[in-house]
Short mmCIF file of N, CA and C in Angstrom, two decimals:
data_model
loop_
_atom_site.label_atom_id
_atom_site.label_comp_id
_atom_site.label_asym_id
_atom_site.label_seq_id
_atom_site.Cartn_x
_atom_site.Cartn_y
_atom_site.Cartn_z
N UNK Y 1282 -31.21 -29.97 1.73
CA UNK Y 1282 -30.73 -28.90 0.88
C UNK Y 1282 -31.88 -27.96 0.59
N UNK Y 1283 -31.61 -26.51 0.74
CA UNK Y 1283 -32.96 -25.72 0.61
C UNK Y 1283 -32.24 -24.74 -0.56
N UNK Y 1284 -33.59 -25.18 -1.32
CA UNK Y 1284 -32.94 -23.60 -3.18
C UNK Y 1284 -33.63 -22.54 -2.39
N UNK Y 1285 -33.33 -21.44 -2.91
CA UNK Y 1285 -33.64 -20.75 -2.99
C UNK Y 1285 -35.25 -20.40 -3.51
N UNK Y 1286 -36.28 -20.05 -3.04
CA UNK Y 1286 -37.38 -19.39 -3.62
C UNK Y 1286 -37.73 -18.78 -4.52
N UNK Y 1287 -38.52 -18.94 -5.14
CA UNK Y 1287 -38.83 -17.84 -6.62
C UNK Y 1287 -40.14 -17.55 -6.70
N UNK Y 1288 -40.70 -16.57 -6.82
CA UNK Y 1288 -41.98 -16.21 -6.48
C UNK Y 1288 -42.18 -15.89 -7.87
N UNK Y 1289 -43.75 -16.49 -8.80
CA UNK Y 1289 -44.54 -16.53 -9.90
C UNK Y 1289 -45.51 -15.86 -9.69
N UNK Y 1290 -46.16 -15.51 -10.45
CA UNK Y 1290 -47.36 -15.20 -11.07
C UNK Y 1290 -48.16 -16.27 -11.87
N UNK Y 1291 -49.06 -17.06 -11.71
CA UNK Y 1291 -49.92 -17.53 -12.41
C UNK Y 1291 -51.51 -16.90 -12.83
N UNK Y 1292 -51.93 -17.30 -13.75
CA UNK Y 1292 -53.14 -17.37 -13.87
C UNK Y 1292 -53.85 -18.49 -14.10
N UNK Y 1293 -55.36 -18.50 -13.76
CA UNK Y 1293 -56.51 -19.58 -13.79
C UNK Y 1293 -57.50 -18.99 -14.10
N UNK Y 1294 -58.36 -19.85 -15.04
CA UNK Y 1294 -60.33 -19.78 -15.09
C UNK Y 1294 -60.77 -19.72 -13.66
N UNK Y 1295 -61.65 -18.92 -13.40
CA UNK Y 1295 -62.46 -18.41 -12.03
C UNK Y 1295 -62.62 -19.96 -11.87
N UNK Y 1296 -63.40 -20.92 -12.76
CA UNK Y 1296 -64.21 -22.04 -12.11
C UNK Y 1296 -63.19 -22.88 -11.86
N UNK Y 1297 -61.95 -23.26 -12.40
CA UNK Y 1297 -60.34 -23.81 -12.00
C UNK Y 1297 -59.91 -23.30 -10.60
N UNK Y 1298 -59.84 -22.12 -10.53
CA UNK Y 1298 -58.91 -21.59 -9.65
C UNK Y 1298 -60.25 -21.97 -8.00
N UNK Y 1299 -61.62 -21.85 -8.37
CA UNK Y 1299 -62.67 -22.31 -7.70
C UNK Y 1299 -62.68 -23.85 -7.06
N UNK Y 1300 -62.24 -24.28 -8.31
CA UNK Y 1300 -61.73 -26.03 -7.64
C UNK Y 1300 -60.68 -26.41 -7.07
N UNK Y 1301 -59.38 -25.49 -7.56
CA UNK Y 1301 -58.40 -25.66 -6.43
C UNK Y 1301 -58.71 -25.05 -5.29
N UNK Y 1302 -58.86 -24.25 -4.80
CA UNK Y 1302 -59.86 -23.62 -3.62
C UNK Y 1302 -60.42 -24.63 -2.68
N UNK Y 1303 -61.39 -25.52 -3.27
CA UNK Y 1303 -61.98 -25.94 -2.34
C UNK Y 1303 -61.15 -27.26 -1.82
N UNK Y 1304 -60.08 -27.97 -2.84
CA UNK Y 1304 -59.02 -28.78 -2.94
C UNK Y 1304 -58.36 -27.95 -1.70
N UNK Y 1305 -57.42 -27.38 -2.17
CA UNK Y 1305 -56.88 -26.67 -0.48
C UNK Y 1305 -57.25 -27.20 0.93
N UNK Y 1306 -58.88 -26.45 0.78
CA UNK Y 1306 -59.60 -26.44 1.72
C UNK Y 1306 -59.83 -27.91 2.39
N UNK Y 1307 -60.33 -29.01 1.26
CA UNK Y 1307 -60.44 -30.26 1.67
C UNK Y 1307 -59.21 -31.44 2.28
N UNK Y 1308 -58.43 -30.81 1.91
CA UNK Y 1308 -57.05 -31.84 2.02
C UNK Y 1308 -55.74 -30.67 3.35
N UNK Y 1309 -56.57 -29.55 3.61
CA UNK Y 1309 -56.41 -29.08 4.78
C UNK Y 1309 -54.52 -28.01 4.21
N UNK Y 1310 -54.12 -27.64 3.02
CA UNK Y 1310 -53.14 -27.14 3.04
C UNK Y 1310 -52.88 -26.01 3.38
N UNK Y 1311 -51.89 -25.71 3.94
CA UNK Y 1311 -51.85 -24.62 4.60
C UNK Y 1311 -51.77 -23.24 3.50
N UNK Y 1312 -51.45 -23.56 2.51
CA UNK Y 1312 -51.00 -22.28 1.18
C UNK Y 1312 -51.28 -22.99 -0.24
N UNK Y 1313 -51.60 -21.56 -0.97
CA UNK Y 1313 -51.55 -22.68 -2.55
C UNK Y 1313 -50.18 -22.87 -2.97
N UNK Y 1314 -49.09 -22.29 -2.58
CA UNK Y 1314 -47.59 -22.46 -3.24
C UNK Y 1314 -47.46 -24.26 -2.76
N UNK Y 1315 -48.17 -24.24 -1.44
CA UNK Y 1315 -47.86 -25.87 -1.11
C UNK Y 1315 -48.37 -26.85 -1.80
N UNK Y 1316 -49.51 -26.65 -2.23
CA UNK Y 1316 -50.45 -27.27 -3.01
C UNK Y 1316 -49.87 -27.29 -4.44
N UNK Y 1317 -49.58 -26.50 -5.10
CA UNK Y 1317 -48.95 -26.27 -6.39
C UNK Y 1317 -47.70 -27.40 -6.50
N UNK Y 1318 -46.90 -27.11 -5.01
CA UNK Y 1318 -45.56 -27.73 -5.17
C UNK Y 1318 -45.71 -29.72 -4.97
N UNK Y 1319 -46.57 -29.71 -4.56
CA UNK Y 1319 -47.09 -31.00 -4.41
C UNK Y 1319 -47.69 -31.71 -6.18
N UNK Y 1320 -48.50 -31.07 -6.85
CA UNK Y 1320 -48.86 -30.79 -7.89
C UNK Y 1320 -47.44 -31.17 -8.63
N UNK Y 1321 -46.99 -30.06 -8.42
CA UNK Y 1321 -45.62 -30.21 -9.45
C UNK Y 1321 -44.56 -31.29 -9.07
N UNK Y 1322 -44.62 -31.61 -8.08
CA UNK Y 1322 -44.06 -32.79 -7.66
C UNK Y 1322 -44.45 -34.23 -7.90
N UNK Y 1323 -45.48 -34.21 -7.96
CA UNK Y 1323 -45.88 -35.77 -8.00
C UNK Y 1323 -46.15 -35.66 -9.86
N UNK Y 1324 -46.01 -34.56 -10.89
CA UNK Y 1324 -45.89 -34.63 -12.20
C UNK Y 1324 -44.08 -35.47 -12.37
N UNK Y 1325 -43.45 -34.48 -11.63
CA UNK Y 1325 -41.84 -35.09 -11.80
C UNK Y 1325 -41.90 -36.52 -11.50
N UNK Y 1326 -42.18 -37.16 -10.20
CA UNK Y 1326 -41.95 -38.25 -10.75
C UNK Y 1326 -43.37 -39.09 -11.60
N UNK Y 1327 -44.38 -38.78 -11.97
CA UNK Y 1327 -44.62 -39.57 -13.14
C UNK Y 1327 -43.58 -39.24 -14.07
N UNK Y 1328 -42.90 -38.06 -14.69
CA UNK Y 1328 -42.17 -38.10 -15.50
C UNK Y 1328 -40.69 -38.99 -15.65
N UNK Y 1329 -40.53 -39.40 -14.01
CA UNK Y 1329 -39.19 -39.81 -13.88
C UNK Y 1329 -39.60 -41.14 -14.68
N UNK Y 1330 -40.40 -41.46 -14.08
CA UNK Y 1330 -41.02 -42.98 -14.02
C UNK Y 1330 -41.29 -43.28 -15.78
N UNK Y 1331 -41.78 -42.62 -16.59
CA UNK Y 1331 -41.92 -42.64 -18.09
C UNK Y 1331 -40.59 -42.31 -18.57
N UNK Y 1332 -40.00 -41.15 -18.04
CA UNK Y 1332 -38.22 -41.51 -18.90
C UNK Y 1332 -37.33 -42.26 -19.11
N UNK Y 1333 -36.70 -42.92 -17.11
CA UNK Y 1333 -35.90 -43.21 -16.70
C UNK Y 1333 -36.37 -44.55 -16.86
N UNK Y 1334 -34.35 -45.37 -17.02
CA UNK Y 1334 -34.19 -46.62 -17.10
C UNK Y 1334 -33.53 -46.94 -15.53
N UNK Y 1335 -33.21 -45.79 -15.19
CA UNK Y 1335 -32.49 -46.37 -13.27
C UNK Y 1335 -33.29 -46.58 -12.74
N UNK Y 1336 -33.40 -47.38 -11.67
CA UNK Y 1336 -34.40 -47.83 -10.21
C UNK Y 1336 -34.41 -46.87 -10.18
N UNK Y 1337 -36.30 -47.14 -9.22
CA UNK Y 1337 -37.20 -46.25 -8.56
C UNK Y 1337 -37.91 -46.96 -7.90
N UNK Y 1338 -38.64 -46.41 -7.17
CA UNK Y 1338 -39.45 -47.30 -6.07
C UNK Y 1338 -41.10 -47.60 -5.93
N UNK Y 1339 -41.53 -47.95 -5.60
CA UNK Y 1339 -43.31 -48.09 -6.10
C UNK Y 1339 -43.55 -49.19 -4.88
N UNK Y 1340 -44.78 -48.84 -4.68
CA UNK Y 1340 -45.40 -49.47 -3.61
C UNK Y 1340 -46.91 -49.91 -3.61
N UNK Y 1341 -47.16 -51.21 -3.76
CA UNK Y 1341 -48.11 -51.77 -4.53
C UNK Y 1341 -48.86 -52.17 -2.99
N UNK Y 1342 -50.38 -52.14 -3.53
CA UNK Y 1342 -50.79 -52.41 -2.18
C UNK Y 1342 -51.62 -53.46 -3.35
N UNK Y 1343 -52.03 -54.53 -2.22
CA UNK Y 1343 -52.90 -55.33 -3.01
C UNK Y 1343 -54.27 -55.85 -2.32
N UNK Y 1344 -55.38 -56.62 -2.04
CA UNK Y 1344 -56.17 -56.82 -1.47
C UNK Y 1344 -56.70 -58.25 -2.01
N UNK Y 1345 -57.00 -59.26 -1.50
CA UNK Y 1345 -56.99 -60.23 -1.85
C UNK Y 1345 -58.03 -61.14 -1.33
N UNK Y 1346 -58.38 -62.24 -1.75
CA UNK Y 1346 -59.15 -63.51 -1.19
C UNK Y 1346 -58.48 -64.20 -0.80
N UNK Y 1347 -57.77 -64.48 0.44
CA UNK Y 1347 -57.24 -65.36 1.25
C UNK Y 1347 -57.45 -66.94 1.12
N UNK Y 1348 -58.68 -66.93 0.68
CA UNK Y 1348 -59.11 -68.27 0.56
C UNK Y 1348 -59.17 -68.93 -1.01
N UNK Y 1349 -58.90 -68.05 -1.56
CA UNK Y 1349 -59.04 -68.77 -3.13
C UNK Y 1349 -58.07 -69.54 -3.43
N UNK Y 1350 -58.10 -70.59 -3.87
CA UNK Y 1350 -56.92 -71.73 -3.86
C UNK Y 1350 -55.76 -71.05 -4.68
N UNK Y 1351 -54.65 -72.00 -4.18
CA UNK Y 1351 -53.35 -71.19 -4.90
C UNK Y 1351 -52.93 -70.12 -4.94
N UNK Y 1352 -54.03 -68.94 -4.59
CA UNK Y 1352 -53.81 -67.62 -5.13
C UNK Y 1352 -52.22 -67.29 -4.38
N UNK Y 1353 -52.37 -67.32 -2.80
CA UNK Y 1353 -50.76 -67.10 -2.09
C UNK Y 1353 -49.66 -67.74 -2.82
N UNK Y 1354 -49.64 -69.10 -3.31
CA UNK Y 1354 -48.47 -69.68 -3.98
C UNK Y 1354 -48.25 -68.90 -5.43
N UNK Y 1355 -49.26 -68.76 -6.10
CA UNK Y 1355 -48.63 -68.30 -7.26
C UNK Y 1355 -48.43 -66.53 -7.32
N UNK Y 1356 -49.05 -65.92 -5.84
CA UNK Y 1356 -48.06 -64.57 -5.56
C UNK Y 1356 -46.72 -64.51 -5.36
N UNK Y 1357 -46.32 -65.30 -5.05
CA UNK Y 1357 -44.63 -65.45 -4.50
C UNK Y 1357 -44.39 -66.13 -5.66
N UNK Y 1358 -44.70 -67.06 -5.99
CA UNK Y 1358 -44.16 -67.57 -7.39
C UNK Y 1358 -43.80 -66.52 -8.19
N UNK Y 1359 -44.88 -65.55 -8.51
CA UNK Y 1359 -44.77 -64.45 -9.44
C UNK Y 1359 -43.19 -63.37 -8.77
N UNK Y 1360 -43.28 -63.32 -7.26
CA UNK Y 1360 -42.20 -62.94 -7.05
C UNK Y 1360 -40.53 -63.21 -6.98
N UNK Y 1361 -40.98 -64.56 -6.83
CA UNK Y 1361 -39.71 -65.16 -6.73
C UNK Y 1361 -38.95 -65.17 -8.26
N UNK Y 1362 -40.22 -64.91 -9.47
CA UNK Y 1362 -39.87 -65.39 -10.51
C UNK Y 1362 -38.89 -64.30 -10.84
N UNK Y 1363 -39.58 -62.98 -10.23
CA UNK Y 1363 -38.70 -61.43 -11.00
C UNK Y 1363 -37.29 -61.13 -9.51
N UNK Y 1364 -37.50 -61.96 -8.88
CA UNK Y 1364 -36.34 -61.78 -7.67
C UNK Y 1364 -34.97 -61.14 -8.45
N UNK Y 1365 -34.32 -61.26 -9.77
CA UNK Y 1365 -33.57 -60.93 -10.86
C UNK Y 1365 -33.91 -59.46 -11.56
N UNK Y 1366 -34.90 -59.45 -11.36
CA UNK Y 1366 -35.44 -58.09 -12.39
C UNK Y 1366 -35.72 -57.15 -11.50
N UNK Y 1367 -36.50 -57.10 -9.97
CA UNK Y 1367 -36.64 -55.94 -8.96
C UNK Y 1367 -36.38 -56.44 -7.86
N UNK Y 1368 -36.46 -56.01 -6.97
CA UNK Y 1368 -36.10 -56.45 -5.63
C UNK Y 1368 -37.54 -55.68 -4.57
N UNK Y 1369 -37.98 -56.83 -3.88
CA UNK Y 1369 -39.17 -56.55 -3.03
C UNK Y 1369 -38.55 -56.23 -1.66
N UNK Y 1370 -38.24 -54.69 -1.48
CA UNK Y 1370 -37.51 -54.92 -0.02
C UNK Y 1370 -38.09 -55.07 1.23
N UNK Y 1371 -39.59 -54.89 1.04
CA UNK Y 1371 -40.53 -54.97 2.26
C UNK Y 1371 -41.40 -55.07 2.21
N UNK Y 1372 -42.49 -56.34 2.69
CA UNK Y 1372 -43.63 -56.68 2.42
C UNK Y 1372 -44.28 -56.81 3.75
N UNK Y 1373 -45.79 -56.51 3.88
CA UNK Y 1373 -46.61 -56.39 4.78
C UNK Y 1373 -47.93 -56.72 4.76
N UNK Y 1374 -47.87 -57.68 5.42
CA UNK Y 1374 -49.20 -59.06 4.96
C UNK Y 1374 -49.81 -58.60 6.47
N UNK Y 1375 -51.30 -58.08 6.24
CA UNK Y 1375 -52.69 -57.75 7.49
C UNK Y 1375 -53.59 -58.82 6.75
N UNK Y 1376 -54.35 -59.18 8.09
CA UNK Y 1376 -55.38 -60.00 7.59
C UNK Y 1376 -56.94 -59.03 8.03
N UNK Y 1377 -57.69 -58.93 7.08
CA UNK Y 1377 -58.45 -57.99 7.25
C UNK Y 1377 -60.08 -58.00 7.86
N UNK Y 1378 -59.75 -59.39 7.38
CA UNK Y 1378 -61.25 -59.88 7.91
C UNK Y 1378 -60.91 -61.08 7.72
N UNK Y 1379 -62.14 -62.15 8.04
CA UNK Y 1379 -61.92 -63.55 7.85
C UNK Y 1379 -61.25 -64.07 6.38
N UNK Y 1380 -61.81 -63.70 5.88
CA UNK Y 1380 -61.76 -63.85 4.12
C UNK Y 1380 -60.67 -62.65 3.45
N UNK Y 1381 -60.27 -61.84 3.80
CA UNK Y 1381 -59.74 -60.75 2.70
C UNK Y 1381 -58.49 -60.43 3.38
N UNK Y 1382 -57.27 -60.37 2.99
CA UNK Y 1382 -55.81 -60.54 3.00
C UNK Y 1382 -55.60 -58.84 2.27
N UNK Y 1383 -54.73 -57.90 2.78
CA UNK Y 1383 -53.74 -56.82 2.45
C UNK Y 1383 -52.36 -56.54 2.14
N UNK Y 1384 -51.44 -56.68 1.35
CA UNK Y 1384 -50.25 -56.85 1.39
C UNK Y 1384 -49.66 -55.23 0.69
N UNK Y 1385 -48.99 -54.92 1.21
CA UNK Y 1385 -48.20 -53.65 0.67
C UNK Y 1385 -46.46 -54.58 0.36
N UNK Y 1386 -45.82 -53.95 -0.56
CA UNK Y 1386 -44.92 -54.67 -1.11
C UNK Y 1386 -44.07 -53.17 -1.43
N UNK Y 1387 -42.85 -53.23 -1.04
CA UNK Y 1387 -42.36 -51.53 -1.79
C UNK Y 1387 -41.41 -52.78 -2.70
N UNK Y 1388 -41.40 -52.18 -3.97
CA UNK Y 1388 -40.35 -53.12 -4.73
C UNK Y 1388 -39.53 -51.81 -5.37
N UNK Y 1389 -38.58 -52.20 -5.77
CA UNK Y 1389 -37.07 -51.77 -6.38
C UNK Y 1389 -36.82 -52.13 -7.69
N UNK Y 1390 -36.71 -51.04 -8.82
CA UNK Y 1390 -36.17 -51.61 -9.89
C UNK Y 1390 -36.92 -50.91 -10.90
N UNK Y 1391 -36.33 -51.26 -12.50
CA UNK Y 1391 -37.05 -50.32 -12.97
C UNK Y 1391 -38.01 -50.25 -13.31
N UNK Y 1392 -38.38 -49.15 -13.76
CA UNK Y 1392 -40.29 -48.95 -13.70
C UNK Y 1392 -40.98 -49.96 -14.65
N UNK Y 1393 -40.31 -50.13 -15.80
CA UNK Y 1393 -41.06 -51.28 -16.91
C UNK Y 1393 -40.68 -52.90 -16.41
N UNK Y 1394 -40.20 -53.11 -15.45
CA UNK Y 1394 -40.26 -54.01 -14.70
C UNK Y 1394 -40.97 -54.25 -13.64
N UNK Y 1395 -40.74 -53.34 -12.94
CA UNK Y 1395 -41.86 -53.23 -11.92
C UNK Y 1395 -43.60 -53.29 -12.02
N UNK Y 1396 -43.82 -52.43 -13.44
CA UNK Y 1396 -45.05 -52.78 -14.07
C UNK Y 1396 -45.25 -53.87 -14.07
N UNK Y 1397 -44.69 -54.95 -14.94
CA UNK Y 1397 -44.93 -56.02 -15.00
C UNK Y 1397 -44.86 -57.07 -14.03
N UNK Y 1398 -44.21 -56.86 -12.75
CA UNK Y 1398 -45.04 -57.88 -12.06
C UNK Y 1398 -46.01 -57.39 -11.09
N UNK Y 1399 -46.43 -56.07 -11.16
CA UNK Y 1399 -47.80 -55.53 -10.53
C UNK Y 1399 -48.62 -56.17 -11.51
N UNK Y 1400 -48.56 -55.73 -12.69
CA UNK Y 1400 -49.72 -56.28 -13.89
C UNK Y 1400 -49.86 -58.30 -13.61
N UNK Y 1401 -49.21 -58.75 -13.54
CA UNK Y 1401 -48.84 -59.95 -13.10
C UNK Y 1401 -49.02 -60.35 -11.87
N UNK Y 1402 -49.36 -59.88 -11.54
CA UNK Y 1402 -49.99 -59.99 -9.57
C UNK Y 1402 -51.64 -59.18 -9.56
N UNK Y 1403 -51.82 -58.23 -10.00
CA UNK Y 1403 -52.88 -57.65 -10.00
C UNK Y 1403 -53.70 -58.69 -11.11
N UNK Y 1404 -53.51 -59.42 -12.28
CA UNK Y 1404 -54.14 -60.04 -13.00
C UNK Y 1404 -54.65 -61.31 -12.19
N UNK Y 1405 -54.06 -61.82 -11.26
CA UNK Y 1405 -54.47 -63.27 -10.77
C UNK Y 1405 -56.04 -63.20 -10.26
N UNK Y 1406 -56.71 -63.97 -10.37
CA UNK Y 1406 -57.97 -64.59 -10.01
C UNK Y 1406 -58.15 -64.51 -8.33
N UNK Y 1407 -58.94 -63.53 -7.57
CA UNK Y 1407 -58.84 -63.32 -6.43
C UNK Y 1407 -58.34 -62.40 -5.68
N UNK Y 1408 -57.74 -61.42 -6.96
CA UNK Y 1408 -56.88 -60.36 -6.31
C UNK Y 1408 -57.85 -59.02 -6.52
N UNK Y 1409 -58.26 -58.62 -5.53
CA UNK Y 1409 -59.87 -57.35 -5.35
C UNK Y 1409 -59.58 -56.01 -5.51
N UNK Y 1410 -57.79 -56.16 -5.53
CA UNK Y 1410 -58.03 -54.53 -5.54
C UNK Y 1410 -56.19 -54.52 -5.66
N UNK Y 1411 -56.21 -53.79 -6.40
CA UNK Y 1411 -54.27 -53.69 -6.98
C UNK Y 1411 -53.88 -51.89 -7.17
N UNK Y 1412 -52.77 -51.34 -6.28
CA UNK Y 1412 -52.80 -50.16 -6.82
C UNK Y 1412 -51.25 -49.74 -6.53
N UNK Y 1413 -50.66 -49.54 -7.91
CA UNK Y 1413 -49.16 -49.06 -7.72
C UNK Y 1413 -48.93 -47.52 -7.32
N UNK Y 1414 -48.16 -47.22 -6.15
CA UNK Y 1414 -48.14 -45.91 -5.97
C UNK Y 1414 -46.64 -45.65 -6.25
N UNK Y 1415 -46.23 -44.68 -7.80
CA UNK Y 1415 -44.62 -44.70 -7.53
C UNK Y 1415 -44.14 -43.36 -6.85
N UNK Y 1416 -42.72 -43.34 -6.44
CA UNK Y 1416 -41.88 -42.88 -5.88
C UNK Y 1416 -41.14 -42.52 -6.52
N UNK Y 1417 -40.15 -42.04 -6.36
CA UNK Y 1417 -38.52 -41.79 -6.92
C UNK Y 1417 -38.37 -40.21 -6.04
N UNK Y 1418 -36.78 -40.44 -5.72
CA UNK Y 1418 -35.87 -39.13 -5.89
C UNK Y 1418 -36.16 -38.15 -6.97
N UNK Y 1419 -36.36 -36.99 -6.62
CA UNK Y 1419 -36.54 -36.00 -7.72
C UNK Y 1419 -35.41 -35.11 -7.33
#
């Protein structure tokens, strides 16, 4: 579905409008309307994500010690436990090196649920690196 266009006027501080500039430049966009709309896009859904009680989607990447005892059992434990509260529709286990394990997980459901078993997976003993990226329909 394509809206219609609306062309703005903004203003910025020289040293602002200086840092988006070189932002552009670094992340290779072709226009600032693209850059802006990206901007304004990824505000909507943090906002979805702080309003809304309907599913949304989030995608947790995690990084791990493969070898630390238990740590794999009581990840799935933790999942199996919320299997009721979100739904994990796709998980993706790399092994990264001898020692260090990657899992991306997209889970389903709502956002104050979903928090909590990232916070609950990211808290375990062995887990190096936890980062929820959300999603939603805007």
């Amino acid at each position: 579905m394509h809206d219609e266009t609306i062309r703005f006027t903004a203003s910025l501080p020289k040293a602002l409008f200086d840092k988006m500039e070189t932002e552009l430049d670094n992340k290779n966009y072709q226009s600032r309307s693209e850059y802006i709309r990206d901007l304004f896009r990824d505000r909507l859904v943090d906002n979805k994500w702080e309003e809304t009680e309907d599913d949304v989607i989030g995608v947790l990447t995690l990084m791990f010690d493969q070898y630390r005892k238990g740590l794999y059992e009581k990840m799935m434990n933790i999942q199996y436990d919320h299997y009721h509260l979100v739904q994990i529709l796709c998980s993706t286990h790399i092994n990264l090196d001898q020692d260090h394990c990657l899992e991306n997980m997209t889970i389903k459901g709502n956002p104050e649920k979903i928090r909590a078993i990232v916070n609950q997976l990211s808290a375990l003993k062995g887990v190096e690196f936890a980062r929820l990226t959300s999603c939603c329909l805007i």
